Tab-separated table of C-alpha atoms in Angstrom:
chain	number	residue	atom	x	y	z
A	68	MET	CA	-64.837	101.582	-138.841
A	69	ALA	CA	-66.026	103.124	-135.867
A	70	THR	CA	-63.471	101.674	-133.813
A	71	ASP	CA	-60.598	103.559	-136.308
A	72	VAL	CA	-61.032	106.846	-134.763
A	73	PRO	CA	-59.941	108.030	-131.949
A	74	VAL	CA	-62.346	109.774	-128.865
A	75	ARG	CA	-59.612	111.344	-127.566
A	76	PRO	CA	-56.781	113.545	-129.694
A	77	ALA	CA	-53.297	111.042	-129.054
A	78	ASP	CA	-52.020	113.665	-127.009
A	79	ALA	CA	-54.969	113.860	-124.382
A	80	PHE	CA	-52.620	112.690	-121.314
A	81	ALA	CA	-49.729	113.935	-122.383
A	82	GLY	CA	-49.621	116.111	-119.568
A	83	PRO	CA	-51.449	119.090	-117.779
A	84	PRO	CA	-51.659	122.118	-120.177
A	85	MET	CA	-49.711	125.149	-119.166
A	86	PRO	CA	-51.982	127.658	-117.290
A	87	PHE	CA	-53.417	130.695	-119.880
A	88	ARG	CA	-51.488	133.446	-116.861
A	89	PRO	CA	-48.655	133.854	-116.186
A	90	ASP	CA	-47.237	133.286	-119.356
A	91	ARG	CA	-43.540	131.808	-120.075
A	92	PRO	CA	-41.137	134.538	-119.082
A	93	ASP	CA	-39.647	136.249	-122.278
A	94	ARG	CA	-36.115	134.865	-123.396
A	95	GLY	CA	-35.255	138.056	-125.784
A	96	ARG	CA	-32.089	139.317	-123.951
A	97	VAL	CA	-32.462	142.345	-126.141
A	98	ALA	CA	-36.221	143.404	-125.283
A	99	VAL	CA	-36.119	142.471	-121.647
A	100	ARG	CA	-32.797	144.843	-121.377
A	101	LEU	CA	-34.743	147.192	-122.790
A	102	ARG	CA	-37.817	147.232	-120.244
A	103	ARG	CA	-35.408	146.939	-117.618
A	104	LEU	CA	-34.050	150.287	-118.484
A	105	ILE	CA	-37.748	152.035	-117.774
A	106	GLY	CA	-37.835	149.820	-114.694
A	107	VAL	CA	-40.450	147.498	-116.111
A	108	ARG	CA	-40.608	144.329	-113.880
A	109	GLU	CA	-40.960	140.879	-116.259
A	110	ASP	CA	-42.789	138.999	-113.833
A	111	VAL	CA	-45.898	141.277	-113.251
A	112	LEU	CA	-45.383	141.707	-117.520
A	113	ASP	CA	-45.793	138.130	-117.726
A	114	TYR	CA	-49.455	138.313	-116.502
A	115	VAL	CA	-50.355	140.814	-119.071
A	116	PRO	CA	-47.613	139.392	-122.082
A	117	GLU	CA	-49.642	140.993	-124.880
A	118	GLU	CA	-47.834	144.079	-123.472
A	119	ARG	CA	-44.310	143.377	-123.905
A	120	PRO	CA	-44.134	144.977	-127.092
A	121	ARG	CA	-45.385	148.376	-125.998
A	122	TYR	CA	-43.055	148.612	-123.267
A	123	THR	CA	-39.940	147.619	-125.747
A	124	ARG	CA	-40.725	149.754	-128.032
A	125	TYR	CA	-40.912	152.543	-124.207
A	126	GLY	CA	-37.395	151.556	-123.770
A	127	VAL	CA	-36.611	152.252	-127.964
A	128	VAL	CA	-37.788	155.885	-127.682
A	129	VAL	CA	-35.607	156.596	-124.380
A	130	LEU	CA	-32.871	154.372	-125.448
A	131	ASN	CA	-33.062	157.057	-129.329
A	132	THR	CA	-33.474	160.254	-126.716
A	133	ALA	CA	-29.873	159.665	-125.271
A	134	LEU	CA	-28.921	159.083	-128.156
A	135	LEU	CA	-30.073	162.355	-129.540
A	136	ALA	CA	-28.813	163.726	-126.701
A	137	GLY	CA	-25.336	162.593	-127.580
A	138	LEU	CA	-25.318	163.775	-131.027
A	139	SER	CA	-26.767	166.940	-130.260
A	140	MET	CA	-23.589	167.386	-127.789
A	141	ALA	CA	-21.472	166.221	-130.231
A	142	VAL	CA	-22.746	168.744	-133.046
A	143	ALA	CA	-22.807	171.483	-130.563
A	144	LEU	CA	-18.875	171.051	-128.718
A	145	ALA	CA	-17.796	170.725	-132.767
A	146	THR	CA	-19.768	174.009	-133.960
A	147	TYR	CA	-18.727	176.134	-131.142
A	148	ARG	CA	-15.715	174.579	-130.040
A	149	SER	CA	-14.270	173.498	-132.868
A	150	GLY	CA	-10.355	173.102	-131.294
A	151	LEU	CA	-11.337	170.512	-128.993
A	152	PRO	CA	-9.875	166.961	-129.682
A	153	LEU	CA	-11.511	163.951	-130.917
A	154	THR	CA	-11.957	162.436	-127.965
A	155	SER	CA	-12.308	164.770	-125.931
A	156	VAL	CA	-15.791	165.739	-128.075
A	157	ILE	CA	-16.554	161.637	-127.860
A	158	THR	CA	-16.066	161.779	-123.814
A	159	VAL	CA	-18.587	164.357	-123.578
A	160	ALA	CA	-21.065	163.100	-125.670
A	161	VAL	CA	-20.984	160.041	-124.434
A	162	ALA	CA	-21.525	161.530	-120.714
A	163	TRP	CA	-24.151	163.988	-121.431
A	164	SER	CA	-26.253	160.490	-123.256
A	165	GLY	CA	-25.777	159.037	-120.010
A	166	VAL	CA	-26.414	161.635	-118.302
A	167	ILE	CA	-29.953	162.313	-120.280
A	168	LEU	CA	-30.511	157.968	-120.463
A	169	ALA	CA	-30.733	157.970	-116.241
A	170	LEU	CA	-33.129	161.270	-116.372
A	171	ASP	CA	-35.148	159.715	-118.770
A	172	SER	CA	-35.547	155.976	-117.447
A	173	TRP	CA	-36.035	157.905	-113.775
A	174	LEU	CA	-38.856	160.077	-115.641
A	175	VAL	CA	-40.304	156.665	-116.798
A	176	SER	CA	-40.042	154.338	-114.468
A	177	THR	CA	-42.049	156.936	-111.646
A	178	THR	CA	-44.289	156.788	-114.126
A	179	HIS	CA	-45.814	152.753	-113.621
A	180	GLY	CA	-48.574	151.988	-111.254
A	181	ILE	CA	-50.178	155.209	-111.243
A	182	PRO	CA	-53.862	155.289	-110.689
A	183	PRO	CA	-55.614	156.764	-113.400
A	184	GLY	CA	-57.418	159.381	-111.426
A	185	ARG	CA	-53.607	160.369	-111.083
A	186	LEU	CA	-51.885	160.235	-114.022
A	187	LEU	CA	-51.966	163.998	-115.045
A	188	ARG	CA	-50.820	165.625	-111.944
A	189	THR	CA	-48.201	163.279	-111.013
A	190	VAL	CA	-47.126	162.972	-114.818
A	191	LEU	CA	-47.627	166.835	-115.771
A	192	PRO	CA	-44.683	167.821	-113.366
A	193	ARG	CA	-41.749	165.590	-114.736
A	194	LEU	CA	-42.773	166.606	-118.044
A	195	VAL	CA	-41.959	170.323	-117.567
A	196	ILE	CA	-39.035	168.069	-116.674
A	197	SER	CA	-38.640	166.741	-119.532
A	198	LEU	CA	-39.548	170.155	-121.973
A	199	LEU	CA	-36.538	171.755	-120.013
A	200	LEU	CA	-34.431	168.710	-120.953
A	201	SER	CA	-35.444	168.605	-124.107
A	202	ILE	CA	-34.501	171.831	-125.213
A	203	SER	CA	-31.543	171.268	-124.099
A	204	ILE	CA	-30.939	168.651	-126.523
A	205	ALA	CA	-32.796	170.149	-130.013
A	206	GLU	CA	-31.235	173.261	-129.630
A	207	PRO	CA	-27.849	172.271	-130.773
A	208	LEU	CA	-29.563	170.168	-133.646
A	209	LEU	CA	-31.495	172.887	-134.771
A	210	PHE	CA	-28.571	175.177	-135.084
A	211	GLN	CA	-27.174	172.941	-137.142
A	212	LEU	CA	-30.603	171.952	-139.099
A	213	PHE	CA	-30.211	176.156	-140.571
A	214	ASP	CA	-26.774	176.281	-140.112
A	215	LYS	CA	-26.389	178.197	-143.904
A	216	GLU	CA	-29.716	180.448	-143.164
A	217	ILE	CA	-27.513	181.308	-139.893
A	218	ARG	CA	-24.053	181.892	-140.945
A	219	GLN	CA	-25.683	184.152	-144.096
A	220	GLN	CA	-27.155	186.057	-141.227
A	221	ILE	CA	-24.098	186.517	-139.105
A	222	ALA	CA	-22.312	187.730	-142.388
A	223	VAL	CA	-25.101	190.470	-143.376
A	224	SER	CA	-25.324	191.337	-139.029
A	225	ASN	CA	-21.273	191.699	-139.044
A	226	ASP	CA	-21.369	193.935	-142.386
A	227	GLU	CA	-23.649	196.388	-140.750
A	228	GLN	CA	-22.306	196.509	-137.104
A	229	VAL	CA	-18.291	196.943	-139.106
A	230	LYS	CA	-19.797	199.380	-141.370
A	231	HIS	CA	-21.586	201.282	-138.271
A	232	TYR	CA	-18.119	201.201	-136.016
A	233	GLU	CA	-16.317	203.006	-139.433
A	234	GLY	CA	-18.727	205.537	-139.560
A	235	MET	CA	-18.746	206.579	-136.019
A	236	LEU	CA	-14.831	206.321	-136.100
A	237	ILE	CA	-14.621	208.991	-138.589
A	238	ARG	CA	-17.061	211.134	-137.148
A	239	CYS	CA	-15.793	210.898	-134.021
A	240	ASN	CA	-12.053	211.561	-135.579
A	241	PRO	CA	-12.571	214.167	-137.995
A	242	LYS	CA	-9.081	215.050	-140.653
A	243	THR	CA	-8.115	218.091	-138.271
A	244	GLY	CA	-7.669	216.302	-135.085
A	245	GLU	CA	-10.053	217.831	-133.752
A	246	VAL	CA	-11.705	215.888	-130.410
A	247	ASP	CA	-15.283	215.529	-130.336
A	248	GLY	CA	-16.597	214.982	-126.583
A	249	SER	CA	-19.907	213.948	-126.792
A	250	ALA	CA	-21.168	211.153	-125.559
A	251	ALA	CA	-21.845	209.129	-128.482
A	252	CYS	CA	-18.075	209.776	-129.510
A	253	HIS	CA	-17.151	208.700	-126.169
A	254	ASP	CA	-16.056	204.269	-127.458
A	255	TYR	CA	-15.243	206.098	-131.153
A	256	GLN	CA	-12.086	208.105	-130.131
A	257	LEU	CA	-8.254	206.827	-131.954
A	258	ASN	CA	-5.480	207.795	-130.517
A	259	VAL	CA	-4.020	209.294	-133.135
A	260	LYS	CA	-0.340	210.998	-132.474
A	261	ASN	CA	1.103	214.311	-134.206
A	262	SER	CA	-2.438	214.648	-134.646
A	263	PRO	CA	-2.906	219.079	-136.089
A	264	ALA	CA	-5.580	220.176	-133.649
A	265	GLN	CA	-2.647	218.060	-130.598
A	266	LEU	CA	-0.133	219.968	-132.055
A	267	ALA	CA	-2.314	223.095	-132.285
A	268	LYS	CA	-2.817	222.921	-128.365
A	269	SER	CA	0.435	222.465	-127.584
A	270	ILE	CA	2.287	225.228	-129.015
A	271	ALA	CA	-0.299	227.243	-127.932
A	272	ASP	CA	0.566	225.825	-124.073
A	273	ASN	CA	4.065	226.341	-124.912
A	274	ALA	CA	3.629	229.517	-126.124
A	275	ALA	CA	1.694	230.971	-122.741
A	276	ALA	CA	4.246	228.925	-120.029
A	277	THR	CA	7.366	230.671	-122.470
A	278	LYS	CA	5.470	233.810	-122.508
A	279	ILE	CA	4.724	233.462	-118.732
A	280	MET	CA	8.533	232.617	-118.190
A	281	GLN	CA	9.804	235.425	-120.156
A	282	ALA	CA	7.541	237.298	-117.797
A	283	ARG	CA	9.701	235.897	-114.963
A	284	VAL	CA	12.989	236.649	-116.737
A	285	ASP	CA	12.458	240.010	-117.409
A	286	GLY	CA	11.621	240.580	-113.650
A	287	ILE	CA	14.524	239.175	-112.525
A	288	ASN	CA	16.710	241.019	-114.915
A	289	LYS	CA	14.895	244.047	-114.074
A	290	ALA	CA	15.421	243.277	-109.876
A	291	GLN	CA	18.398	242.155	-110.425
A	292	SER	CA	19.322	245.779	-113.167
A	293	GLY	CA	17.925	247.514	-110.099
A	294	LYS	CA	20.454	246.069	-107.091
A	295	ASN	CA	23.648	246.269	-109.609
A	296	SER	CA	22.445	250.311	-110.048
A	297	ILE	CA	22.696	250.369	-106.460
A	298	ALA	CA	25.715	248.928	-105.917
A	299	THR	CA	27.462	251.053	-108.664
A	300	LYS	CA	26.119	254.727	-107.448
A	301	GLU	CA	26.819	253.414	-103.871
A	302	CYS	CA	30.742	252.647	-104.651
A	303	GLU	CA	31.695	255.622	-107.043
A	304	PRO	CA	35.049	256.705	-106.065
A	305	SER	CA	33.351	260.461	-104.971
A	306	LYS	CA	31.519	258.178	-102.348
A	307	GLN	CA	34.413	256.170	-100.590
A	308	ASN	CA	36.942	257.783	-97.894
A	309	TRP	CA	40.700	258.811	-98.711
A	310	VAL	CA	42.610	257.017	-96.042
A	311	GLY	CA	46.245	257.962	-96.505
A	312	ARG	CA	46.607	257.365	-100.260
A	313	HIS	CA	44.519	255.210	-101.274
A	314	TYR	CA	40.509	254.958	-100.984
A	315	TYR	CA	38.647	252.462	-99.276
A	316	THR	CA	34.546	251.560	-100.165
A	317	THR	CA	31.888	252.123	-97.616
A	318	GLU	CA	30.232	250.169	-95.239
A	319	ILE	CA	27.385	250.565	-98.139
A	320	CYS	CA	29.095	250.315	-100.949
A	321	GLU	CA	29.834	246.534	-99.871
A	322	ASN	CA	26.371	245.808	-98.537
A	323	ALA	CA	24.410	247.395	-101.667
A	324	LYS	CA	26.968	245.058	-103.862
A	325	ALA	CA	26.452	242.373	-101.883
A	326	ASP	CA	22.628	242.436	-101.832
A	327	ALA	CA	23.545	242.540	-105.407
A	328	LYS	CA	25.071	239.128	-105.088
A	329	SER	CA	22.734	237.594	-102.750
A	330	TYR	CA	19.655	238.789	-105.157
A	331	HIS	CA	21.502	236.726	-108.475
A	332	ASN	CA	22.572	233.786	-106.425
A	333	SER	CA	18.878	233.250	-104.596
A	334	SER	CA	16.652	233.964	-108.047
A	335	ARG	CA	18.633	231.629	-109.741
A	336	ILE	CA	18.608	233.315	-113.136
A	337	GLY	CA	20.334	230.915	-114.925
A	338	PHE	CA	17.615	228.698	-114.576
A	339	TYR	CA	15.111	230.294	-115.690
A	340	GLU	CA	16.647	231.203	-118.649
A	341	GLY	CA	17.900	227.611	-119.727
A	342	GLN	CA	13.715	226.864	-119.091
A	343	LEU	CA	13.172	229.587	-121.428
A	344	ARG	CA	15.793	227.924	-123.884
A	345	LYS	CA	13.977	224.899	-123.650
A	346	LEU	CA	10.324	226.357	-124.817
A	347	THR	CA	12.013	227.837	-127.070
A	348	THR	CA	13.090	225.049	-128.745
A	349	THR	CA	10.328	222.894	-127.839
A	350	GLY	CA	8.050	225.910	-129.616
A	351	SER	CA	10.032	225.637	-132.935
A	352	THR	CA	10.195	221.640	-133.221
A	353	LEU	CA	6.482	221.943	-132.440
A	354	SER	CA	5.941	224.389	-135.590
A	355	ALA	CA	8.077	222.441	-137.637
A	356	GLN	CA	5.597	219.470	-136.682
A	357	GLN	CA	2.855	221.258	-137.564
A	358	ASP	CA	4.347	221.604	-140.861
A	359	ARG	CA	4.666	218.090	-141.509
A	360	ALA	CA	1.326	216.512	-139.742
A	361	SER	CA	-0.756	218.851	-142.120
A	362	ALA	CA	0.250	216.347	-144.953
A	363	SER	CA	0.524	212.967	-142.595
A	364	TYR	CA	-2.068	212.462	-140.011
A	365	GLY	CA	-4.634	211.557	-143.169
A	366	PRO	CA	-2.882	208.750	-144.241
A	367	ALA	CA	-1.684	207.946	-139.889
A	368	LEU	CA	-5.763	208.457	-139.148
A	369	GLN	CA	-7.297	206.392	-142.517
A	370	ARG	CA	-4.260	202.963	-140.622
A	371	SER	CA	-5.377	203.363	-136.639
A	372	VAL	CA	-8.933	203.350	-138.832
A	373	ALA	CA	-8.184	200.902	-140.893
A	374	ALA	CA	-6.437	199.028	-137.554
A	375	ALA	CA	-9.683	199.181	-135.823
A	376	GLU	CA	-11.844	198.299	-138.010
A	377	HIS	CA	-10.063	194.824	-138.099
A	378	LYS	CA	-9.586	194.424	-134.863
A	379	ARG	CA	-13.756	194.998	-134.871
A	380	ARG	CA	-13.851	192.453	-137.645
A	381	SER	CA	-12.275	190.099	-136.189
A	382	GLU	CA	-13.827	190.129	-131.994
A	383	LEU	CA	-17.493	189.637	-134.536
A	384	ALA	CA	-16.127	186.775	-136.758
A	385	ASP	CA	-16.602	184.503	-132.856
A	386	ASP	CA	-20.010	182.951	-133.766
A	387	GLY	CA	-20.600	181.692	-130.029
A	388	LEU	CA	-24.046	180.519	-128.959
A	389	LEU	CA	-25.806	183.734	-128.150
A	390	THR	CA	-24.304	184.813	-131.383
A	391	ARG	CA	-26.144	181.935	-133.273
A	392	ALA	CA	-29.214	182.081	-131.559
A	393	HIS	CA	-29.516	186.112	-132.616
A	394	ALA	CA	-29.090	185.175	-136.235
A	395	LEU	CA	-31.543	182.123	-135.701
A	396	GLU	CA	-34.220	184.619	-134.004
A	397	ALA	CA	-33.770	187.182	-137.192
A	398	VAL	CA	-33.755	184.628	-140.174
A	399	ALA	CA	-36.722	182.887	-138.102
A	400	TRP	CA	-38.936	185.761	-137.956
A	401	ASN	CA	-38.141	187.475	-140.876
A	402	ASP	CA	-41.473	186.412	-143.082
A	403	TRP	CA	-44.017	184.564	-141.066
A	404	PHE	CA	-43.496	181.133	-143.883
A	405	ALA	CA	-39.894	181.045	-141.973
A	406	ALA	CA	-41.505	181.844	-138.535
A	407	LEU	CA	-44.150	178.584	-139.377
A	408	ILE	CA	-41.101	176.253	-140.643
A	409	PHE	CA	-38.700	177.498	-137.520
A	410	VAL	CA	-41.993	177.034	-135.067
A	411	VAL	CA	-42.792	173.578	-136.873
A	412	VAL	CA	-38.531	172.314	-136.386
A	413	HIS	CA	-38.842	173.369	-133.503
A	414	LEU	CA	-42.058	171.864	-131.781
A	415	LEU	CA	-40.777	168.489	-133.729
A	416	LEU	CA	-37.908	168.540	-131.951
A	417	LEU	CA	-39.385	169.438	-128.595
A	418	GLY	CA	-42.166	166.633	-128.676
A	419	ILE	CA	-38.965	163.762	-130.141
A	420	ASP	CA	-37.165	164.566	-127.271
A	421	SER	CA	-40.064	165.137	-124.572
A	422	MET	CA	-41.470	161.726	-125.659
A	423	PRO	CA	-40.225	159.513	-122.758
A	424	VAL	CA	-42.519	161.198	-120.754
A	425	LEU	CA	-45.450	162.527	-123.206
A	426	GLY	CA	-46.045	159.076	-125.142
A	427	LYS	CA	-47.041	157.777	-120.837
A	428	LEU	CA	-49.742	161.321	-121.250
A	429	MET	CA	-50.691	159.425	-124.573
A	430	SER	CA	-51.107	156.270	-123.879
A	431	GLY	CA	-52.902	156.890	-120.258
A	432	SER	CA	-53.066	153.694	-117.940
A	433	THR	CA	-52.235	150.357	-119.030
A	434	THR	CA	-53.346	147.143	-117.688
A	435	TYR	CA	-49.252	146.432	-116.943
A	436	ASP	CA	-50.281	149.736	-114.595
A	437	ARG	CA	-53.584	148.843	-112.752
A	438	LEU	CA	-51.189	145.411	-111.927
A	439	LEU	CA	-48.792	147.315	-110.510
A	440	VAL	CA	-51.848	149.153	-108.336
A	441	SER	CA	-52.594	146.358	-107.254
A	442	ARG	CA	-49.400	145.119	-106.172
A	443	PHE	CA	-48.869	147.814	-104.598
A	444	GLU	CA	-52.358	147.942	-102.482
A	445	THR	CA	-51.548	144.058	-101.605
A	446	SER	CA	-47.799	144.729	-100.652
A	447	ARG	CA	-50.037	147.703	-98.787
A	448	ARG	CA	-51.868	145.364	-97.006
A	449	ILE	CA	-49.472	142.413	-96.235
A	450	HIS	CA	-47.112	144.990	-94.302
A	451	ALA	CA	-50.143	146.536	-92.595
A	452	ASP	CA	-50.631	143.013	-91.799
A	453	GLU	CA	-47.635	141.942	-91.121
A	454	ILE	CA	-47.469	145.786	-88.802
A	455	GLU	CA	-50.507	144.118	-86.556
A	456	VAL	CA	-49.550	140.499	-86.164
A	457	GLN	CA	-45.575	142.049	-84.856
A	458	TYR	CA	-48.153	144.663	-82.828
A	459	ALA	CA	-50.111	141.804	-81.180
A	460	CYS	CA	-46.945	139.656	-80.863
A	461	ALA	CA	-45.502	142.070	-79.014
A	462	GLU	CA	-48.642	142.776	-76.712
A	463	MET	CA	-48.559	139.442	-75.829
A	464	GLU	CA	-44.580	139.276	-74.870
A	465	HIS	CA	-44.919	142.457	-72.996
A	466	GLU	CA	-48.086	140.848	-71.348
A	467	VAL	CA	-46.103	137.335	-70.505
A	468	GLN	CA	-43.249	138.824	-69.439
A	469	ARG	CA	-45.781	141.568	-67.211
A	470	HIS	CA	-47.590	137.989	-65.580
A	471	ARG	CA	-43.750	136.936	-65.258
A	472	VAL	CA	-42.670	140.536	-63.176
A	473	GLN	CA	-46.384	140.097	-61.685
A	474	LEU	CA	-45.392	136.642	-60.410
A	475	GLU	CA	-41.983	137.337	-59.725
A	476	THR	CA	-42.686	140.535	-57.064
A	477	THR	CA	-44.978	137.771	-55.858
A	478	GLU	CA	-42.714	135.019	-55.129
A	479	ARG	CA	-40.265	137.468	-53.474
A	480	MET	CA	-43.226	139.324	-51.191
A	481	HIS	CA	-43.766	135.165	-49.848
A	482	ARG	CA	-40.267	135.056	-49.536
A	483	LEU	CA	-39.690	137.969	-47.759
A	484	GLU	CA	-41.889	137.117	-45.893
A	485	HIS	CA	-40.982	133.891	-44.951
A	486	GLU	CA	-37.777	135.013	-43.620
A	487	HIS	CA	-39.545	137.559	-41.726
A	488	ARG	CA	-41.076	134.968	-39.554
A	489	LEU	CA	-38.507	133.365	-39.428
A	490	ALA	CA	-36.592	136.119	-37.660
A	491	GLN	CA	-39.008	137.108	-35.348
A	492	ALA	CA	-38.818	132.846	-34.095
A	493	GLU	CA	-35.510	132.766	-34.007
A	494	ARG	CA	-35.376	136.168	-31.897
A	495	SER	CA	-38.622	134.621	-29.473
A	496	LEU	CA	-36.475	131.255	-28.617
A	497	LYS	CA	-34.290	133.971	-27.744
A	498	LEU	CA	-35.560	135.583	-25.680
A	499	ARG	CA	-37.104	131.993	-24.026
A	500	ALA	CA	-33.905	130.856	-23.445
A	501	GLU	CA	-32.616	134.166	-21.782
A	502	LEU	CA	-36.025	134.320	-19.461
A	503	ASP	CA	-35.660	130.356	-18.357
A	504	ARG	CA	-31.412	130.952	-18.100
A	505	ARG	CA	-32.302	134.405	-16.047
A	506	ALA	CA	-35.334	132.070	-13.956
A	507	ALA	CA	-32.659	129.189	-13.020
A	508	ASN	CA	-30.522	131.905	-11.441
A	509	LEU	CA	-32.953	133.003	-9.434
A	510	LEU	CA	-33.756	129.843	-8.065
A	511	ARG	CA	-30.428	129.074	-7.539
A	512	GLY	CA	-30.197	132.174	-5.874
A	513	ASP	CA	-32.799	131.800	-3.653
A	514	ARG	CA	-32.211	128.338	-2.333
A	515	GLY	CA	-28.579	129.166	-2.013
């Protein structure tokens, strides 16, 4: 019976067991891409496969934030720019989602491999940037959540502004037509034609101009009458000269008549009389208009007030971003419970939108981060060793080059010395040959 029980399992010699670390690479494409989105290195994560779910969900958080940003932009464009085509809204929303995805991916990827002691001061600046981004994402969604209350507040606020505007128009434009020149009525003046006050002022101005023109015409006529009287007096028959059978006017008479005629031409009495007739006709017309204006000005003023009120209401109908923000502020701080809901929802949206960086601060330093720190330190050491090796190689190469230069210099110096000695020997031979030649010539001369 004992021989039937195997001493070892049947697969004991099937082969060497798989190493405990690193683990097999993850084959899930979606999970790998989500982790790659936040800059996680799979070859390092293989040594801590227990943290794969953590970083996979981290990638999901970043992706969700980008999708939420695109949804927020689409809601904002559809709400505030309702005239935009759907393709433009989708294009801008997708582009904004991509921008937020790139920024959050960069913010998260720069937090990997931070030592525990430097985590807080490294993450805090990134958290500030993330909060700024989250505000731009959360506000349109917040406006959409409180859309009904915001519209009610805008309607109430617009009614109050229109009623105040109407009251100022009525106050600053009385039915008598008198102009209120106070600083409060500077922006509430209406230009209604043929008001009783304007016509009364026009009549007064026309009467004053008529009086002035009448005085001028009377003065010219009086002066003309005086000159005509002088001419008539100087031209009487008693003052004429009798020559033969005819009377001849004197030179004084001719001068008086010429002076009267010249004054008539230069005084422009015809022009001034025409102006006086026009002023008189205008006065009659204005008096008739004043009689009619007392009955027609009231309805005309009411129509102008109604038109200005309608224009003001149309201007307030555009609920832009600032208008909705002021309305949301009024709704939020209307009572303490509304303020509490506003703050809680606002903080919730900000927390969701800033979760990519906030999650890193909450989770702290992980084993993956410590492995990255070790890898960074190893890389730094390897780089430092590589630099030292390169420096040593360069130093030895310089020594070889220095030694080569020294040897070449010594060789060149020996060559130069050898060439110098050869030159000296040749000069000595030439000198000896010259001396021998001269000695032989001297000997031949003595014999001769």
